[in-house]
Amino acid sequence: FTLVKGERIVIQGPNGSGRTTLNRILMGLTEPDHGRVFISGNAVVGYLDQEQENLPLDKSPVELLEEDNTINASKQKAIRYLRDFGIYKWQDLKNPMKRLSVGCRRKAQLCQIIMRKCSVLILDEPTNHIDFPSLENIEDALLKFPGIIFATTHDRYFTEKVATKVIDISKYS
């Protein structure tokens, strides 16, 4: 299939059906058994991995945004954006990621990839570990996102609210 600007596709399927593997193939982290993946050379891809493998746990959420060369956020701007994503407590903003909840880390990671002005977002279970008030803000940010969103999730509400197209891969596995 081909995705174009503004499309928000959600891949659904049971655990073990290959959703995360598909994300890893799209990111070039795993080789496909068949077919090929082509992402436009001028695309800027943001990846939210389910296990947060690439998240620097020694940095605070504010440092994550301040030190990201693709964002160049001031401390004030970083704090403002992180608060928009539901990180309100001062200790959550300044403590290293390793001391924060998985949900708080996830919010920081989502904030980072959106602030990078990516044109393609690949999101693996984006709503996992996120509190309901923050979900509303995140879903609204994704609805305003002008690029392509490719998400894998079990969250039916997220799918109904965000997706422009849904593919259920359970029939293929």
PDB file of C-alpha atoms in Angstrom:
ATOM      1  CA  PHE A   1       0.000   0.000   0.000  1.00  0.00           C
ATOM      2  CA  THR A   2       0.955   3.621  -0.396  1.00  0.00           C
ATOM      3  CA  LEU A   3       0.407   6.377   2.142  1.00  0.00           C
ATOM      4  CA  VAL A   4       0.168  10.067   1.333  1.00  0.00           C
ATOM      5  CA  LYS A   5       0.313  13.238   3.386  1.00  0.00           C
ATOM      6  CA  GLY A   6      -2.540  13.526   5.870  1.00  0.00           C
ATOM      7  CA  GLU A   7      -3.321   9.825   6.081  1.00  0.00           C
ATOM      8  CA  ARG A   8      -3.469   8.206   9.504  1.00  0.00           C
ATOM      9  CA  ILE A   9      -3.404   4.439   9.201  1.00  0.00           C
ATOM     10  CA  VAL A  10      -3.904   2.128  12.165  1.00  0.00           C
ATOM     11  CA  ILE A  11      -2.792  -1.487  12.077  1.00  0.00           C
ATOM     12  CA  GLN A  12      -4.766  -3.801  14.342  1.00  0.00           C
ATOM     13  CA  GLY A  13      -4.299  -7.428  15.230  1.00  0.00           C
ATOM     14  CA  PRO A  14      -3.775  -9.725  18.199  1.00  0.00           C
ATOM     15  CA  ASN A  15      -0.542  -9.980  20.146  1.00  0.00           C
ATOM     16  CA  GLY A  16       1.988 -11.955  18.121  1.00  0.00           C
ATOM     17  CA  SER A  17       0.451 -11.027  14.755  1.00  0.00           C
ATOM     18  CA  GLY A  18       3.499  -9.016  13.675  1.00  0.00           C
ATOM     19  CA  ARG A  19       2.477  -5.401  14.304  1.00  0.00           C
ATOM     20  CA  THR A  20       5.710  -4.444  16.083  1.00  0.00           C
ATOM     21  CA  THR A  21       7.732  -6.413  13.523  1.00  0.00           C
ATOM     22  CA  LEU A  22       6.031  -4.411  10.772  1.00  0.00           C
ATOM     23  CA  ASN A  23       7.054  -1.164  12.496  1.00  0.00           C
ATOM     24  CA  ARG A  24      10.621  -2.422  12.796  1.00  0.00           C
ATOM     25  CA  ILE A  25      10.619  -3.315   9.071  1.00  0.00           C
ATOM     26  CA  LEU A  26       9.375   0.187   8.193  1.00  0.00           C
ATOM     27  CA  MET A  27      12.191   1.666  10.292  1.00  0.00           C
ATOM     28  CA  GLY A  28      14.806  -0.563   8.616  1.00  0.00           C
ATOM     29  CA  LEU A  29      15.569  -2.352  11.892  1.00  0.00           C
ATOM     30  CA  THR A  30      14.351  -5.737  10.609  1.00  0.00           C
ATOM     31  CA  GLU A  31      14.582  -7.140   7.081  1.00  0.00           C
ATOM     32  CA  PRO A  32      11.265  -8.113   5.450  1.00  0.00           C
ATOM     33  CA  ASP A  33      10.718 -11.723   4.367  1.00  0.00           C
ATOM     34  CA  HIS A  34       8.939 -10.492   1.218  1.00  0.00           C
ATOM     35  CA  GLY A  35       8.303  -7.192  -0.492  1.00  0.00           C
ATOM     36  CA  ARG A  36      10.055  -3.909   0.025  1.00  0.00           C
ATOM     37  CA  VAL A  37       9.651  -0.663   1.888  1.00  0.00           C
ATOM     38  CA  PHE A  38      10.217   2.696   0.266  1.00  0.00           C
ATOM     39  CA  ILE A  39      10.071   5.909   2.265  1.00  0.00           C
ATOM     40  CA  SER A  40      10.594   9.120   0.332  1.00  0.00           C
ATOM     41  CA  GLY A  41      14.121  10.448   0.669  1.00  0.00           C
ATOM     42  CA  ASN A  42      12.948  13.820   1.958  1.00  0.00           C
ATOM     43  CA  ALA A  43      10.713  12.293   4.653  1.00  0.00           C
ATOM     44  CA  VAL A  44      11.641  12.871   8.288  1.00  0.00           C
ATOM     45  CA  VAL A  45      10.518   9.810  10.253  1.00  0.00           C
ATOM     46  CA  GLY A  46       9.728   9.807  13.960  1.00  0.00           C
ATOM     47  CA  TYR A  47       9.516   6.424  15.684  1.00  0.00           C
ATOM     48  CA  LEU A  48       7.788   5.712  18.984  1.00  0.00           C
ATOM     49  CA  ASP A  49       8.955   2.227  19.897  1.00  0.00           C
ATOM     50  CA  GLN A  50       6.900   0.206  22.345  1.00  0.00           C
ATOM     51  CA  GLU A  51       9.855  -0.707  24.566  1.00  0.00           C
ATOM     52  CA  GLN A  52      11.463   2.773  24.583  1.00  0.00           C
ATOM     53  CA  GLU A  53      14.789   1.181  23.619  1.00  0.00           C
ATOM     54  CA  ASN A  54      16.303   4.389  22.225  1.00  0.00           C
ATOM     55  CA  LEU A  55      15.263   6.724  25.000  1.00  0.00           C
ATOM     56  CA  PRO A  56      18.222   8.203  26.932  1.00  0.00           C
ATOM     57  CA  LEU A  57      17.231   7.335  30.494  1.00  0.00           C
ATOM     58  CA  ASP A  58      19.914   9.580  32.022  1.00  0.00           C
ATOM     59  CA  LYS A  59      18.264  12.751  30.626  1.00  0.00           C
ATOM     60  CA  SER A  60      15.253  14.595  31.978  1.00  0.00           C
ATOM     61  CA  PRO A  61      12.311  15.316  29.654  1.00  0.00           C
ATOM     62  CA  VAL A  62      13.402  18.969  29.492  1.00  0.00           C
ATOM     63  CA  GLU A  63      16.981  17.963  28.587  1.00  0.00           C
ATOM     64  CA  LEU A  64      15.617  15.550  25.971  1.00  0.00           C
ATOM     65  CA  LEU A  65      14.064  18.480  24.100  1.00  0.00           C
ATOM     66  CA  GLU A  66      16.752  21.083  24.851  1.00  0.00           C
ATOM     67  CA  GLU A  67      19.604  18.852  23.663  1.00  0.00           C
ATOM     68  CA  ASP A  68      17.878  17.516  20.537  1.00  0.00           C
ATOM     69  CA  ASN A  69      19.614  19.353  17.673  1.00  0.00           C
ATOM     70  CA  THR A  70      16.572  18.967  15.428  1.00  0.00           C
ATOM     71  CA  ILE A  71      14.391  20.847  17.954  1.00  0.00           C
ATOM     72  CA  ASN A  72      16.658  23.472  19.563  1.00  0.00           C
ATOM     73  CA  ALA A  73      14.076  24.231  22.249  1.00  0.00           C
ATOM     74  CA  SER A  74      14.718  26.717  25.010  1.00  0.00           C
ATOM     75  CA  LYS A  75      14.023  25.499  28.531  1.00  0.00           C
ATOM     76  CA  GLN A  76      10.760  27.496  28.603  1.00  0.00           C
ATOM     77  CA  LYS A  77       9.586  26.148  25.259  1.00  0.00           C
ATOM     78  CA  ALA A  78      10.470  22.575  26.286  1.00  0.00           C
ATOM     79  CA  ILE A  79       8.501  22.920  29.522  1.00  0.00           C
ATOM     80  CA  ARG A  80       5.509  24.444  27.696  1.00  0.00           C
ATOM     81  CA  TYR A  81       5.384  21.593  25.146  1.00  0.00           C
ATOM     82  CA  LEU A  82       5.891  18.888  27.777  1.00  0.00           C
ATOM     83  CA  ARG A  83       3.027  20.354  29.814  1.00  0.00           C
ATOM     84  CA  ASP A  84       0.849  20.244  26.684  1.00  0.00           C
ATOM     85  CA  PHE A  85       1.567  16.512  26.627  1.00  0.00           C
ATOM     86  CA  GLY A  86       0.570  16.038  30.259  1.00  0.00           C
ATOM     87  CA  ILE A  87       3.861  16.311  32.158  1.00  0.00           C
ATOM     88  CA  TYR A  88       2.891  18.833  34.820  1.00  0.00           C
ATOM     89  CA  LYS A  89       4.912  18.077  37.948  1.00  0.00           C
ATOM     90  CA  TRP A  90       8.231  19.847  38.324  1.00  0.00           C
ATOM     91  CA  GLN A  91       9.961  16.640  39.505  1.00  0.00           C
ATOM     92  CA  ASP A  92       8.740  14.847  36.351  1.00  0.00           C
ATOM     93  CA  LEU A  93      10.160  17.615  34.177  1.00  0.00           C
ATOM     94  CA  LYS A  94      13.600  17.698  35.816  1.00  0.00           C
ATOM     95  CA  ASN A  95      14.271  14.118  36.984  1.00  0.00           C
ATOM     96  CA  PRO A  96      16.089  11.620  34.758  1.00  0.00           C
ATOM     97  CA  MET A  97      13.802   9.416  32.672  1.00  0.00           C
ATOM     98  CA  LYS A  98      14.921   6.323  34.578  1.00  0.00           C
ATOM     99  CA  ARG A  99      13.107   7.708  37.651  1.00  0.00           C
ATOM    100  CA  LEU A 100       9.861   8.414  35.794  1.00  0.00           C
ATOM    101  CA  SER A 101       6.900   6.187  35.076  1.00  0.00           C
ATOM    102  CA  VAL A 102       6.688   4.464  31.701  1.00  0.00           C
ATOM    103  CA  GLY A 103       3.723   6.702  30.862  1.00  0.00           C
ATOM    104  CA  CYS A 104       5.636   9.877  31.648  1.00  0.00           C
ATOM    105  CA  ARG A 105       8.544   8.692  29.494  1.00  0.00           C
ATOM    106  CA  ARG A 106       6.120   7.873  26.701  1.00  0.00           C
ATOM    107  CA  LYS A 107       4.641  11.394  26.814  1.00  0.00           C
ATOM    108  CA  ALA A 108       8.132  12.908  26.628  1.00  0.00           C
ATOM    109  CA  GLN A 109       9.033  10.667  23.692  1.00  0.00           C
ATOM    110  CA  LEU A 110       5.822  11.549  21.825  1.00  0.00           C
ATOM    111  CA  CYS A 111       6.415  15.234  22.482  1.00  0.00           C
ATOM    112  CA  GLN A 112       9.952  14.919  21.142  1.00  0.00           C
ATOM    113  CA  ILE A 113       9.025  13.259  17.857  1.00  0.00           C
ATOM    114  CA  ILE A 114       6.230  15.746  17.181  1.00  0.00           C
ATOM    115  CA  MET A 115       8.494  18.716  18.011  1.00  0.00           C
ATOM    116  CA  ARG A 116      11.056  17.378  15.533  1.00  0.00           C
ATOM    117  CA  LYS A 117       8.613  18.339  12.785  1.00  0.00           C
ATOM    118  CA  CYS A 118       8.665  14.840  11.358  1.00  0.00           C
ATOM    119  CA  SER A 119       6.663  14.224   8.220  1.00  0.00           C
ATOM    120  CA  VAL A 120       6.001  10.558   9.069  1.00  0.00           C
ATOM    121  CA  LEU A 121       5.220   9.147  12.512  1.00  0.00           C
ATOM    122  CA  ILE A 122       5.501   5.414  13.188  1.00  0.00           C
ATOM    123  CA  LEU A 123       3.828   4.794  16.530  1.00  0.00           C
ATOM    124  CA  ASP A 124       3.877   1.431  18.320  1.00  0.00           C
ATOM    125  CA  GLU A 125       1.062   1.359  20.903  1.00  0.00           C
ATOM    126  CA  PRO A 126       1.075   5.157  21.387  1.00  0.00           C
ATOM    127  CA  THR A 127      -1.627   5.166  24.073  1.00  0.00           C
ATOM    128  CA  ASN A 128      -0.095   2.516  26.341  1.00  0.00           C
ATOM    129  CA  HIS A 129       0.584   3.771  29.881  1.00  0.00           C
ATOM    130  CA  ILE A 130      -0.906   7.215  29.176  1.00  0.00           C
ATOM    131  CA  ASP A 131      -3.479   8.725  31.579  1.00  0.00           C
ATOM    132  CA  PHE A 132      -6.860   9.717  30.145  1.00  0.00           C
ATOM    133  CA  PRO A 133      -6.509  13.531  30.422  1.00  0.00           C
ATOM    134  CA  SER A 134      -3.165  13.402  28.589  1.00  0.00           C
ATOM    135  CA  LEU A 135      -4.632  11.091  25.935  1.00  0.00           C
ATOM    136  CA  GLU A 136      -7.059  13.797  24.863  1.00  0.00           C
ATOM    137  CA  ASN A 137      -4.199  16.273  24.318  1.00  0.00           C
ATOM    138  CA  ILE A 138      -2.070  13.720  22.485  1.00  0.00           C
ATOM    139  CA  GLU A 139      -4.933  12.620  20.242  1.00  0.00           C
ATOM    140  CA  ASP A 140      -5.690  16.266  19.436  1.00  0.00           C
ATOM    141  CA  ALA A 141      -2.029  16.874  18.566  1.00  0.00           C
ATOM    142  CA  LEU A 142      -2.052  13.835  16.277  1.00  0.00           C
ATOM    143  CA  LEU A 143      -5.283  14.991  14.603  1.00  0.00           C
ATOM    144  CA  LYS A 144      -3.555  18.305  13.799  1.00  0.00           C
ATOM    145  CA  PHE A 145      -0.402  16.551  12.580  1.00  0.00           C
ATOM    146  CA  PRO A 146      -0.096  17.355   8.850  1.00  0.00           C
ATOM    147  CA  GLY A 147       2.011  14.352   7.827  1.00  0.00           C
ATOM    148  CA  ILE A 148       1.518  10.590   7.703  1.00  0.00           C
ATOM    149  CA  ILE A 149       0.778   8.588  10.842  1.00  0.00           C
ATOM    150  CA  PHE A 150       1.301   4.832  10.880  1.00  0.00           C
ATOM    151  CA  ALA A 151       0.186   3.436  14.243  1.00  0.00           C
ATOM    152  CA  THR A 152      -0.251  -0.022  15.707  1.00  0.00           C
ATOM    153  CA  THR A 153      -2.657  -0.258  18.623  1.00  0.00           C
ATOM    154  CA  HIS A 154      -5.292  -2.261  20.464  1.00  0.00           C
ATOM    155  CA  ASP A 155      -6.992   0.976  21.560  1.00  0.00           C
ATOM    156  CA  ARG A 156     -10.340   1.088  19.746  1.00  0.00           C
ATOM    157  CA  TYR A 157     -11.195   4.611  20.923  1.00  0.00           C
ATOM    158  CA  PHE A 158      -7.862   5.921  19.595  1.00  0.00           C
ATOM    159  CA  THR A 159      -8.488   4.095  16.308  1.00  0.00           C
ATOM    160  CA  GLU A 160     -11.993   5.533  15.927  1.00  0.00           C
ATOM    161  CA  LYS A 161     -10.828   9.056  16.747  1.00  0.00           C
ATOM    162  CA  VAL A 162      -7.535   9.222  14.830  1.00  0.00           C
ATOM    163  CA  ALA A 163      -7.505   6.712  11.950  1.00  0.00           C
ATOM    164  CA  THR A 164      -8.416   7.576   8.385  1.00  0.00           C
ATOM    165  CA  LYS A 165      -7.737   3.947   7.394  1.00  0.00           C
ATOM    166  CA  VAL A 166      -7.628   0.698   9.425  1.00  0.00           C
ATOM    167  CA  ILE A 167      -5.941  -2.559   8.446  1.00  0.00           C
ATOM    168  CA  ASP A 168      -6.622  -5.676  10.524  1.00  0.00           C
ATOM    169  CA  ILE A 169      -3.699  -8.040  10.016  1.00  0.00           C
ATOM    170  CA  SER A 170      -5.214 -10.867  12.078  1.00  0.00           C
ATOM    171  CA  LYS A 171      -6.598 -12.391   8.885  1.00  0.00           C
ATOM    172  CA  TYR A 172      -3.085 -12.451   7.371  1.00  0.00           C
ATOM    173  CA  SER A 173      -1.250 -14.048  10.306  1.00  0.00           C
TER     174      SER A 173
END
